[in-house]
Amino acid sequence: MSVDATLLALAGPAVALAALAYTIVQTRKKASAEALAKIEGKVEAKADAAVVTALAGRIDDVTHRVTKVEDEIAHMPDRETTHRLELSIAEMRGEMKTLAERMKPVAAISERLQELMLQEGRPR
């Protein structure tokens, strides 16, 4: 059996499994939404107007704080960007080491020229 035939044989069950998972998630989501709506109805029926106002104010405060945090996080680099920065820094370290090794002969030449100039400038 070729690879294509194997993939085609597995595609049907994979699609069925994905459809089953989607159905389960949607059913749970719908059940949760209905339960939440039922609980909200009970809470609204029993809640005091002053308590609701106080809670609404607290919810507004928390919502504002969450929005500020989300805004700050939106400007931060993601994992991929951080990884690329790390790789770039590692590459730059390697280039700096190479550059330092290449500068050693230039420094030696500079020292020899300075010594030569000092010797030529001295009276004999």
PDB file of C-alpha atoms in Angstrom:
ATOM      1  CA  MET A   1       0.000   0.000   0.000  1.00  0.00           C
ATOM      2  CA  SER A   2       1.431   3.354  -0.992  1.00  0.00           C
ATOM      3  CA  VAL A   3       1.727   6.375   1.257  1.00  0.00           C
ATOM      4  CA  ASP A   4      -1.078   8.162  -0.608  1.00  0.00           C
ATOM      5  CA  ALA A   5      -3.433   5.239  -0.130  1.00  0.00           C
ATOM      6  CA  THR A   6      -2.574   5.063   3.571  1.00  0.00           C
ATOM      7  CA  LEU A   7      -3.195   8.790   3.985  1.00  0.00           C
ATOM      8  CA  LEU A   8      -6.520   8.508   2.171  1.00  0.00           C
ATOM      9  CA  ALA A   9      -7.510   5.567   4.364  1.00  0.00           C
ATOM     10  CA  LEU A  10      -6.730   7.588   7.503  1.00  0.00           C
ATOM     11  CA  ALA A  11      -8.347  10.812   6.280  1.00  0.00           C
ATOM     12  CA  GLY A  12     -11.936   9.603   6.764  1.00  0.00           C
ATOM     13  CA  PRO A  13     -11.562   8.575  10.411  1.00  0.00           C
ATOM     14  CA  ALA A  14      -9.551  11.729  11.104  1.00  0.00           C
ATOM     15  CA  VAL A  15     -12.330  13.937   9.720  1.00  0.00           C
ATOM     16  CA  ALA A  16     -14.927  11.975  11.689  1.00  0.00           C
ATOM     17  CA  LEU A  17     -12.889  12.343  14.878  1.00  0.00           C
ATOM     18  CA  ALA A  18     -12.491  16.082  14.293  1.00  0.00           C
ATOM     19  CA  ALA A  19     -16.249  16.434  13.719  1.00  0.00           C
ATOM     20  CA  LEU A  20     -16.939  14.511  16.924  1.00  0.00           C
ATOM     21  CA  ALA A  21     -14.569  16.716  18.901  1.00  0.00           C
ATOM     22  CA  TYR A  22     -16.169  19.862  17.425  1.00  0.00           C
ATOM     23  CA  THR A  23     -19.652  18.602  18.311  1.00  0.00           C
ATOM     24  CA  ILE A  24     -18.614  17.795  21.891  1.00  0.00           C
ATOM     25  CA  VAL A  25     -17.025  21.228  22.351  1.00  0.00           C
ATOM     26  CA  GLN A  26     -20.037  23.038  20.912  1.00  0.00           C
ATOM     27  CA  THR A  27     -22.461  21.001  23.043  1.00  0.00           C
ATOM     28  CA  ARG A  28     -20.497  21.774  26.193  1.00  0.00           C
ATOM     29  CA  LYS A  29     -20.274  25.439  25.242  1.00  0.00           C
ATOM     30  CA  LYS A  30     -24.038  25.604  24.705  1.00  0.00           C
ATOM     31  CA  ALA A  31     -24.749  23.789  27.974  1.00  0.00           C
ATOM     32  CA  SER A  32     -22.388  26.105  29.845  1.00  0.00           C
ATOM     33  CA  ALA A  33     -24.012  29.171  28.303  1.00  0.00           C
ATOM     34  CA  GLU A  34     -27.467  27.930  29.290  1.00  0.00           C
ATOM     35  CA  ALA A  35     -26.316  27.178  32.842  1.00  0.00           C
ATOM     36  CA  LEU A  36     -24.696  30.587  33.098  1.00  0.00           C
ATOM     37  CA  ALA A  37     -27.850  32.301  31.849  1.00  0.00           C
ATOM     38  CA  LYS A  38     -29.900  30.388  34.416  1.00  0.00           C
ATOM     39  CA  ILE A  39     -27.539  31.376  37.229  1.00  0.00           C
ATOM     40  CA  GLU A  40     -27.532  35.004  36.075  1.00  0.00           C
ATOM     41  CA  GLY A  41     -31.322  34.993  36.172  1.00  0.00           C
ATOM     42  CA  LYS A  42     -31.312  33.729  39.747  1.00  0.00           C
ATOM     43  CA  VAL A  43     -28.699  36.257  40.806  1.00  0.00           C
ATOM     44  CA  GLU A  44     -30.587  39.146  39.241  1.00  0.00           C
ATOM     45  CA  ALA A  45     -33.762  38.055  40.964  1.00  0.00           C
ATOM     46  CA  LYS A  46     -32.109  37.976  44.381  1.00  0.00           C
ATOM     47  CA  ALA A  47     -29.635  40.810  44.050  1.00  0.00           C
ATOM     48  CA  ASP A  48     -30.068  44.134  45.712  1.00  0.00           C
ATOM     49  CA  ALA A  49     -29.761  47.256  43.540  1.00  0.00           C
ATOM     50  CA  ALA A  50     -26.981  48.694  45.738  1.00  0.00           C
ATOM     51  CA  VAL A  51     -25.026  45.434  45.630  1.00  0.00           C
ATOM     52  CA  VAL A  52     -25.379  45.276  41.865  1.00  0.00           C
ATOM     53  CA  THR A  53     -24.140  48.861  41.550  1.00  0.00           C
ATOM     54  CA  ALA A  54     -21.144  48.167  43.787  1.00  0.00           C
ATOM     55  CA  LEU A  55     -20.294  44.995  41.886  1.00  0.00           C
ATOM     56  CA  ALA A  56     -20.685  46.763  38.564  1.00  0.00           C
ATOM     57  CA  GLY A  57     -18.186  49.383  39.723  1.00  0.00           C
ATOM     58  CA  ARG A  58     -15.723  46.701  40.771  1.00  0.00           C
ATOM     59  CA  ILE A  59     -16.181  44.896  37.474  1.00  0.00           C
ATOM     60  CA  ASP A  60     -15.515  48.149  35.623  1.00  0.00           C
ATOM     61  CA  ASP A  61     -12.322  48.646  37.647  1.00  0.00           C
ATOM     62  CA  VAL A  62     -11.129  45.121  36.933  1.00  0.00           C
ATOM     63  CA  THR A  63     -12.016  45.477  33.264  1.00  0.00           C
ATOM     64  CA  HIS A  64     -10.002  48.695  33.082  1.00  0.00           C
ATOM     65  CA  ARG A  65      -7.004  47.050  34.761  1.00  0.00           C
ATOM     66  CA  VAL A  66      -7.177  44.034  32.443  1.00  0.00           C
ATOM     67  CA  THR A  67      -7.338  46.330  29.429  1.00  0.00           C
ATOM     68  CA  LYS A  68      -4.228  48.181  30.609  1.00  0.00           C
ATOM     69  CA  VAL A  69      -2.371  44.888  31.088  1.00  0.00           C
ATOM     70  CA  GLU A  70      -3.448  43.660  27.650  1.00  0.00           C
ATOM     71  CA  ASP A  71      -2.222  46.910  26.088  1.00  0.00           C
ATOM     72  CA  GLU A  72       1.164  46.526  27.784  1.00  0.00           C
ATOM     73  CA  ILE A  73       1.473  42.896  26.717  1.00  0.00           C
ATOM     74  CA  ALA A  74       0.565  43.760  23.130  1.00  0.00           C
ATOM     75  CA  HIS A  75       3.755  45.861  22.850  1.00  0.00           C
ATOM     76  CA  MET A  76       6.020  43.145  24.211  1.00  0.00           C
ATOM     77  CA  PRO A  77       7.886  40.811  21.859  1.00  0.00           C
ATOM     78  CA  ASP A  78       6.469  37.357  21.416  1.00  0.00           C
ATOM     79  CA  ARG A  79       8.355  34.100  21.847  1.00  0.00           C
ATOM     80  CA  GLU A  80       9.511  33.916  18.226  1.00  0.00           C
ATOM     81  CA  THR A  81      10.839  37.481  18.255  1.00  0.00           C
ATOM     82  CA  THR A  82      12.705  36.844  21.495  1.00  0.00           C
ATOM     83  CA  HIS A  83      14.214  33.689  20.028  1.00  0.00           C
ATOM     84  CA  ARG A  84      15.354  35.566  16.910  1.00  0.00           C
ATOM     85  CA  LEU A  85      16.947  38.210  19.156  1.00  0.00           C
ATOM     86  CA  GLU A  86      18.787  35.529  21.108  1.00  0.00           C
ATOM     87  CA  LEU A  87      20.089  33.985  17.890  1.00  0.00           C
ATOM     88  CA  SER A  88      21.199  37.375  16.582  1.00  0.00           C
ATOM     89  CA  ILE A  89      23.034  38.147  19.811  1.00  0.00           C
ATOM     90  CA  ALA A  90      24.793  34.780  19.687  1.00  0.00           C
ATOM     91  CA  GLU A  91      25.795  35.453  16.075  1.00  0.00           C
ATOM     92  CA  MET A  92      27.115  38.892  17.025  1.00  0.00           C
ATOM     93  CA  ARG A  93      29.196  37.371  19.835  1.00  0.00           C
ATOM     94  CA  GLY A  94      30.819  35.043  17.329  1.00  0.00           C
ATOM     95  CA  GLU A  95      31.536  37.910  14.957  1.00  0.00           C
ATOM     96  CA  MET A  96      33.021  39.958  17.799  1.00  0.00           C
ATOM     97  CA  LYS A  97      35.355  37.101  18.731  1.00  0.00           C
ATOM     98  CA  THR A  98      36.467  36.799  15.112  1.00  0.00           C
ATOM     99  CA  LEU A  99      36.989  40.554  14.901  1.00  0.00           C
ATOM    100  CA  ALA A 100      39.030  40.541  18.113  1.00  0.00           C
ATOM    101  CA  GLU A 101      41.300  37.839  16.702  1.00  0.00           C
ATOM    102  CA  ARG A 102      41.745  39.782  13.468  1.00  0.00           C
ATOM    103  CA  MET A 103      42.652  42.946  15.406  1.00  0.00           C
ATOM    104  CA  LYS A 104      45.558  41.323  17.292  1.00  0.00           C
ATOM    105  CA  PRO A 105      47.980  41.545  14.321  1.00  0.00           C
ATOM    106  CA  VAL A 106      46.953  45.164  13.708  1.00  0.00           C
ATOM    107  CA  ALA A 107      47.647  45.973  17.366  1.00  0.00           C
ATOM    108  CA  ALA A 108      51.048  44.288  17.119  1.00  0.00           C
ATOM    109  CA  ILE A 109      51.930  46.321  14.005  1.00  0.00           C
ATOM    110  CA  SER A 110      50.852  49.496  15.786  1.00  0.00           C
ATOM    111  CA  GLU A 111      53.091  48.700  18.749  1.00  0.00           C
ATOM    112  CA  ARG A 112      56.057  47.985  16.486  1.00  0.00           C
ATOM    113  CA  LEU A 113      55.536  51.237  14.572  1.00  0.00           C
ATOM    114  CA  GLN A 114      55.319  53.177  17.805  1.00  0.00           C
ATOM    115  CA  GLU A 115      58.548  51.589  19.054  1.00  0.00           C
ATOM    116  CA  LEU A 116      60.248  52.382  15.737  1.00  0.00           C
ATOM    117  CA  MET A 117      59.118  56.007  15.892  1.00  0.00           C
ATOM    118  CA  LEU A 118      60.361  56.339  19.464  1.00  0.00           C
ATOM    119  CA  GLN A 119      63.736  54.854  18.549  1.00  0.00           C
ATOM    120  CA  GLU A 120      64.124  57.123  15.513  1.00  0.00           C
ATOM    121  CA  GLY A 121      63.283  60.179  17.581  1.00  0.00           C
ATOM    122  CA  ARG A 122      65.932  59.508  20.262  1.00  0.00           C
ATOM    123  CA  PRO A 123      69.362  61.085  19.896  1.00  0.00           C
ATOM    124  CA  ARG A 124      72.105  58.522  19.413  1.00  0.00           C
TER     125      ARG A 124
END
